CSV table of C-alpha atoms in Angstrom, one decimal:
chain,number,residue,atom,x,y,z
P,16,UNK,CA,73.4,23.7,51.6
P,17,UNK,CA,73.5,27.4,52.1
P,18,UNK,CA,73.1,30.4,49.8
P,19,UNK,CA,75.0,33.5,50.7
P,20,UNK,CA,73.9,36.9,49.3
P,21,UNK,CA,76.4,39.8,49.2
P,22,UNK,CA,77.2,42.7,47.0
P,23,UNK,CA,79.3,40.3,44.9
P,24,UNK,CA,76.3,38.2,44.1
P,25,UNK,CA,74.9,34.9,45.3
P,26,UNK,CA,77.1,31.9,46.0
P,27,UNK,CA,76.5,28.4,47.1
P,28,UNK,CA,78.2,27.4,50.4
P,29,UNK,CA,78.4,23.7,51.5
P,30,UNK,CA,76.8,22.4,48.4
P,31,UNK,CA,77.4,18.8,49.5
P,32,UNK,CA,75.2,19.3,52.6
P,33,UNK,CA,71.8,18.6,51.2
P,34,UNK,CA,70.3,17.9,54.5
P,35,UNK,CA,69.2,21.5,54.8
P,36,UNK,CA,68.5,24.6,52.8
P,37,UNK,CA,69.2,28.1,54.2
P,38,UNK,CA,69.8,31.6,52.9
P,39,UNK,CA,72.2,34.0,54.6
P,40,UNK,CA,72.5,37.7,53.6
P,41,UNK,CA,75.2,40.2,54.5
P,42,UNK,CA,73.3,43.0,52.8
P,43,UNK,CA,71.4,45.7,54.7
P,44,UNK,CA,67.8,44.9,53.7
P,45,UNK,CA,65.4,42.7,51.8
P,46,UNK,CA,65.3,45.0,48.7
P,47,UNK,CA,69.0,44.3,48.2
P,48,UNK,CA,68.5,40.6,48.6
P,49,UNK,CA,65.7,40.7,46.0
P,50,UNK,CA,68.0,42.6,43.6
P,51,UNK,CA,70.7,40.0,43.8
P,52,UNK,CA,68.4,37.0,43.5
P,53,UNK,CA,66.8,38.4,40.4
P,54,UNK,CA,70.2,39.2,38.9
P,55,UNK,CA,71.3,35.6,39.5
P,56,UNK,CA,68.0,34.4,38.0
P,57,UNK,CA,67.4,32.5,41.2
P,58,UNK,CA,64.2,33.9,42.4
P,59,UNK,CA,62.6,36.7,44.5
P,60,UNK,CA,62.0,37.9,48.0
P,61,UNK,CA,58.5,38.0,49.5
P,62,UNK,CA,57.3,39.2,52.9
P,63,UNK,CA,54.8,37.1,54.8
P,64,UNK,CA,53.6,37.7,58.4
P,65,UNK,CA,56.4,40.3,58.8
P,66,UNK,CA,59.1,37.9,57.8
P,67,UNK,CA,61.1,38.0,54.6
P,68,UNK,CA,61.6,34.7,52.7
P,69,UNK,CA,63.4,33.8,49.5
P,70,UNK,CA,61.3,32.0,46.8
P,71,UNK,CA,63.9,30.1,44.8
P,72,UNK,CA,63.8,28.4,41.4
P,73,UNK,CA,64.5,24.7,42.0
P,74,UNK,CA,65.8,24.1,38.5
P,75,UNK,CA,68.3,27.0,38.8
P,76,UNK,CA,69.2,26.1,42.3
P,77,UNK,CA,69.9,22.4,41.3
P,78,UNK,CA,72.0,23.6,38.5
P,79,UNK,CA,74.1,25.8,40.8
P,80,UNK,CA,74.5,23.0,43.4
P,81,UNK,CA,75.6,20.4,40.8
P,82,UNK,CA,78.1,22.8,39.3
P,83,UNK,CA,79.5,23.7,42.7
P,84,UNK,CA,79.9,20.2,44.1
P,85,UNK,CA,82.1,17.4,42.8
P,86,UNK,CA,80.1,15.0,45.0
P,87,UNK,CA,76.6,16.0,44.0
P,88,UNK,CA,74.2,13.1,44.4
P,89,UNK,CA,70.8,13.4,42.7
P,90,UNK,CA,69.1,11.2,45.3
P,91,UNK,CA,70.2,13.6,48.1
P,92,UNK,CA,68.7,16.5,46.1
P,93,UNK,CA,65.5,14.6,45.6
P,94,UNK,CA,65.3,13.8,49.4
P,95,UNK,CA,65.8,17.4,50.3
P,96,UNK,CA,63.0,18.5,47.9
P,97,UNK,CA,60.7,15.7,49.2
P,98,UNK,CA,61.2,17.0,52.7
P,99,UNK,CA,60.6,20.6,51.7
P,100,UNK,CA,57.4,19.6,49.9
P,101,UNK,CA,56.2,17.7,53.0
P,102,UNK,CA,56.6,20.9,55.0
P,103,UNK,CA,54.7,22.9,52.4
P,104,UNK,CA,57.7,24.9,51.4
P,105,UNK,CA,57.3,24.2,47.6
P,106,UNK,CA,54.6,24.9,45.1
P,107,UNK,CA,52.6,21.8,43.8
P,108,UNK,CA,54.8,21.5,40.8
P,109,UNK,CA,58.0,21.8,42.9
P,110,UNK,CA,59.3,24.6,40.6
P,111,UNK,CA,59.8,26.9,43.6
P,112,UNK,CA,61.0,26.4,47.1
P,113,UNK,CA,61.0,28.9,49.9
P,114,UNK,CA,63.7,29.5,52.5
P,115,UNK,CA,64.0,31.8,55.5
P,116,UNK,CA,66.6,34.6,55.1
P,117,UNK,CA,68.9,35.2,58.0
P,118,UNK,CA,70.8,38.5,58.0
P,119,UNK,CA,74.4,38.9,59.2
P,120,UNK,CA,75.5,42.5,59.0
P,121,UNK,CA,78.1,44.0,61.4
P,122,UNK,CA,76.9,46.9,63.5
P,123,UNK,CA,77.9,50.4,62.5
P,124,UNK,CA,81.4,51.2,63.7
P,125,UNK,CA,82.1,47.6,64.5
P,126,UNK,CA,84.7,46.3,62.0
P,127,UNK,CA,84.7,42.6,61.1
P,128,UNK,CA,88.4,42.4,62.0
P,129,UNK,CA,89.5,41.7,58.4
P,130,UNK,CA,88.6,42.0,54.8
P,131,UNK,CA,86.6,38.8,54.6
P,132,UNK,CA,82.9,37.8,54.7
P,133,UNK,CA,81.1,35.1,56.5
P,134,UNK,CA,81.5,32.6,53.6
P,135,UNK,CA,85.2,33.0,53.5
P,136,UNK,CA,85.4,32.7,57.2
P,137,UNK,CA,83.5,29.4,57.2
P,138,UNK,CA,85.5,28.1,54.2
P,139,UNK,CA,88.9,28.6,55.8
P,140,UNK,CA,87.9,27.3,59.2
P,141,UNK,CA,86.3,24.3,57.5
P,142,UNK,CA,89.8,23.0,56.9
P,143,UNK,CA,89.8,21.9,60.5
P,144,UNK,CA,88.5,18.4,60.5
P,145,UNK,CA,86.2,17.5,63.4
P,146,UNK,CA,83.9,14.8,64.6
P,147,UNK,CA,80.1,15.2,64.8
P,148,UNK,CA,78.0,15.0,67.9
P,149,UNK,CA,74.3,15.0,68.7
P,150,UNK,CA,73.4,16.7,72.0
P,151,UNK,CA,70.3,15.1,73.6
P,152,UNK,CA,68.1,15.5,76.6
P,153,UNK,CA,64.8,14.1,78.0
P,154,UNK,CA,62.1,16.8,78.6
P,155,UNK,CA,58.6,16.4,80.0
P,156,UNK,CA,57.4,16.8,76.4
P,157,UNK,CA,59.7,14.1,75.0
P,158,UNK,CA,63.3,13.8,73.8
P,159,UNK,CA,65.1,16.7,72.1
P,160,UNK,CA,68.4,17.0,70.4
P,161,UNK,CA,70.5,18.9,67.9
P,162,UNK,CA,73.6,18.2,65.8
P,163,UNK,CA,76.8,19.9,67.1
P,164,UNK,CA,80.1,20.2,65.4
P,165,UNK,CA,81.7,22.5,68.0
P,166,UNK,CA,82.4,20.1,70.8
P,167,UNK,CA,85.6,19.4,72.8
P,168,UNK,CA,87.0,18.1,76.1
P,169,UNK,CA,87.9,20.9,78.4
P,170,UNK,CA,89.3,19.7,81.7
P,171,UNK,CA,90.4,16.4,83.3
P,172,UNK,CA,90.1,17.6,86.9
P,173,UNK,CA,87.3,18.3,87.3
P,174,UNK,CA,86.0,16.4,84.3
P,175,UNK,CA,84.5,19.1,82.0
P,176,UNK,CA,83.4,19.2,78.4
P,177,UNK,CA,82.4,22.2,76.2
P,178,UNK,CA,80.2,22.7,73.2
P,179,UNK,CA,78.8,25.7,71.3
P,180,UNK,CA,75.1,25.7,70.3
P,181,UNK,CA,73.8,28.4,68.0
P,182,UNK,CA,71.9,31.2,69.7
P,183,UNK,CA,69.1,30.4,67.2
P,184,UNK,CA,68.8,26.8,68.3
P,185,UNK,CA,65.2,25.9,69.4
P,186,UNK,CA,66.4,22.7,71.0
P,187,UNK,CA,69.1,24.2,73.2
P,188,UNK,CA,66.8,26.2,75.5
P,189,UNK,CA,64.9,23.0,76.3
P,190,UNK,CA,68.1,21.1,77.1
P,191,UNK,CA,69.4,24.0,79.2
P,192,UNK,CA,66.2,24.0,81.2
P,193,UNK,CA,66.5,20.2,81.9
P,194,UNK,CA,70.2,20.5,82.8
P,195,UNK,CA,71.0,16.9,82.1
P,196,UNK,CA,72.3,16.0,78.7
P,197,UNK,CA,74.1,13.4,76.6
P,198,UNK,CA,76.8,14.0,74.0
P,199,UNK,CA,76.4,11.3,71.4
P,200,UNK,CA,79.6,11.1,69.3
P,201,UNK,CA,78.4,9.8,65.9
P,202,UNK,CA,79.8,6.9,64.0
P,203,UNK,CA,80.7,6.8,60.3
P,204,UNK,CA,77.4,5.1,59.5
P,205,UNK,CA,75.3,7.9,61.0
P,206,UNK,CA,75.3,10.6,58.4
P,207,UNK,CA,71.5,10.4,58.1
P,208,UNK,CA,71.3,11.0,61.9
P,209,UNK,CA,73.6,14.0,61.6
P,210,UNK,CA,71.5,15.5,58.9
P,211,UNK,CA,68.2,14.7,60.6
P,212,UNK,CA,69.1,16.3,63.9
P,213,UNK,CA,70.4,19.4,62.1
P,214,UNK,CA,66.9,20.2,60.7
P,215,UNK,CA,64.2,22.0,62.6
P,216,UNK,CA,60.4,21.6,62.4
P,217,UNK,CA,60.3,17.8,62.4
P,218,UNK,CA,60.3,14.9,64.8
P,219,UNK,CA,64.0,14.2,64.9
P,220,UNK,CA,63.7,11.0,66.9
P,221,UNK,CA,61.2,9.4,64.4
P,222,UNK,CA,62.7,6.0,63.6
P,223,UNK,CA,65.8,6.6,65.8
P,224,UNK,CA,66.7,3.9,68.3
P,225,UNK,CA,68.0,5.0,71.7
P,226,UNK,CA,68.1,4.1,75.4
P,227,UNK,CA,68.1,6.5,78.4
P,228,UNK,CA,71.5,7.2,79.9
P,229,UNK,CA,72.5,8.9,83.2
P,230,UNK,CA,69.7,11.4,84.1
P,231,UNK,CA,67.5,10.0,81.3
P,232,UNK,CA,69.2,11.8,78.3
P,233,UNK,CA,68.9,9.6,75.2
P,234,UNK,CA,71.9,7.6,74.1
P,235,UNK,CA,71.6,7.0,70.4
P,236,UNK,CA,72.1,3.5,69.2
P,237,UNK,CA,75.2,2.8,67.1
P,238,UNK,CA,77.1,5.9,68.2
P,239,UNK,CA,80.8,5.7,68.9
P,240,UNK,CA,80.6,7.1,72.4
P,241,UNK,CA,78.2,8.6,75.0
P,242,UNK,CA,79.0,11.3,77.5
P,243,UNK,CA,76.4,12.1,80.1
P,244,UNK,CA,76.9,15.5,81.7
P,245,UNK,CA,75.2,18.3,83.7
P,246,UNK,CA,75.2,21.9,82.5
P,247,UNK,CA,77.5,23.9,84.7
P,248,UNK,CA,78.0,27.3,82.9
P,249,UNK,CA,76.7,29.1,79.9
P,250,UNK,CA,78.5,32.2,78.4
P,251,UNK,CA,77.9,34.3,75.3
P,252,UNK,CA,80.1,33.8,72.3
P,253,UNK,CA,79.0,36.0,69.4
P,254,UNK,CA,76.2,34.2,67.4
P,255,UNK,CA,76.8,31.1,69.6
P,256,UNK,CA,76.8,30.2,73.2
P,257,UNK,CA,79.7,28.5,75.1
P,258,UNK,CA,78.4,25.8,77.3
P,259,UNK,CA,80.5,24.0,80.0
P,260,UNK,CA,79.2,20.8,81.4
P,261,UNK,CA,80.5,18.4,84.1
P,262,UNK,CA,80.8,14.8,83.0
P,263,UNK,CA,78.9,12.3,85.2
P,264,UNK,CA,79.2,9.1,83.2
P,265,UNK,CA,80.7,8.0,79.9
P,266,UNK,CA,81.3,5.0,77.8
P,267,UNK,CA,82.2,4.0,74.2
P,268,UNK,CA,82.0,1.3,71.5
P,269,UNK,CA,85.5,0.5,70.4
P,270,UNK,CA,84.2,-1.3,67.3
P,271,UNK,CA,82.7,1.8,65.7
P,272,UNK,CA,84.6,4.4,63.5
P,273,UNK,CA,83.8,8.1,64.0
P,274,UNK,CA,82.0,10.3,61.6
P,275,UNK,CA,84.3,13.1,60.3
P,276,UNK,CA,83.3,16.5,58.9
P,277,UNK,CA,85.8,18.4,56.7
P,278,UNK,CA,85.3,21.3,54.3
P,279,UNK,CA,81.5,20.8,54.2
P,280,UNK,CA,81.5,17.1,53.6
P,281,UNK,CA,81.5,13.9,55.6
P,282,UNK,CA,84.4,11.4,55.7
P,283,UNK,CA,85.9,8.6,57.7
P,284,UNK,CA,89.2,7.9,59.5
P,285,UNK,CA,91.8,6.3,57.2
P,286,UNK,CA,94.5,4.2,58.8
P,287,UNK,CA,97.7,3.1,57.2
P,288,UNK,CA,96.1,-0.3,56.7
P,289,UNK,CA,93.6,1.3,54.3
P,290,UNK,CA,96.3,2.6,52.0
């Protein structure tokens, strides 16, 4: 779930994705963020250690999420709140939860390229259904990994793949340093894996079964397919990076169905036999 703050107010983006909580602002400064959160009766903005954070009313936030999502599940909301409390991000009564504010404001003189904001951009591009992958690697400090939606095959000769990690990812620099990685294409039963590896500040491999693949990169149990590769090239791509990797080994489990992501929610492949 993501809150977006703009001059038009505060909106809930991806309300079905309760595996995370983030706040994005396209306003110039924290004072403007504070003004909009107060106007929406959602909370306030505080500064701690030089960083601005949103302190949100959990009751008001839950009300907005349930109203914005036709697939709101109370158990998912409770799980998100439980995790936030375990990280010390809520008050003892769980009436308030804090979230880091990321700011996305175009540079002066740099037009966006259209009359749309980041929320509209994501909403429209969310109509493109995709699979979900977890990129993993084995480091000297243990296994690392992150959830990645932007993944594709690139070339047959030579065998190349491409994926786009966020520039803010804390896992990607560790994987890049190792150079050896595995793309785990998740199965329909692995929604919890997708959510877990999308979070930061926790042991993502806790309770996750895996075996080492080519080069030692973890192959997650019960995935649809595993693609072991070596990083070949990294280029800048706006707020993401464009990574090209050469495939060294790959295999799949033909009995597993893939996990699909479309318009902010998970789904599964439907065949004509299902109709």
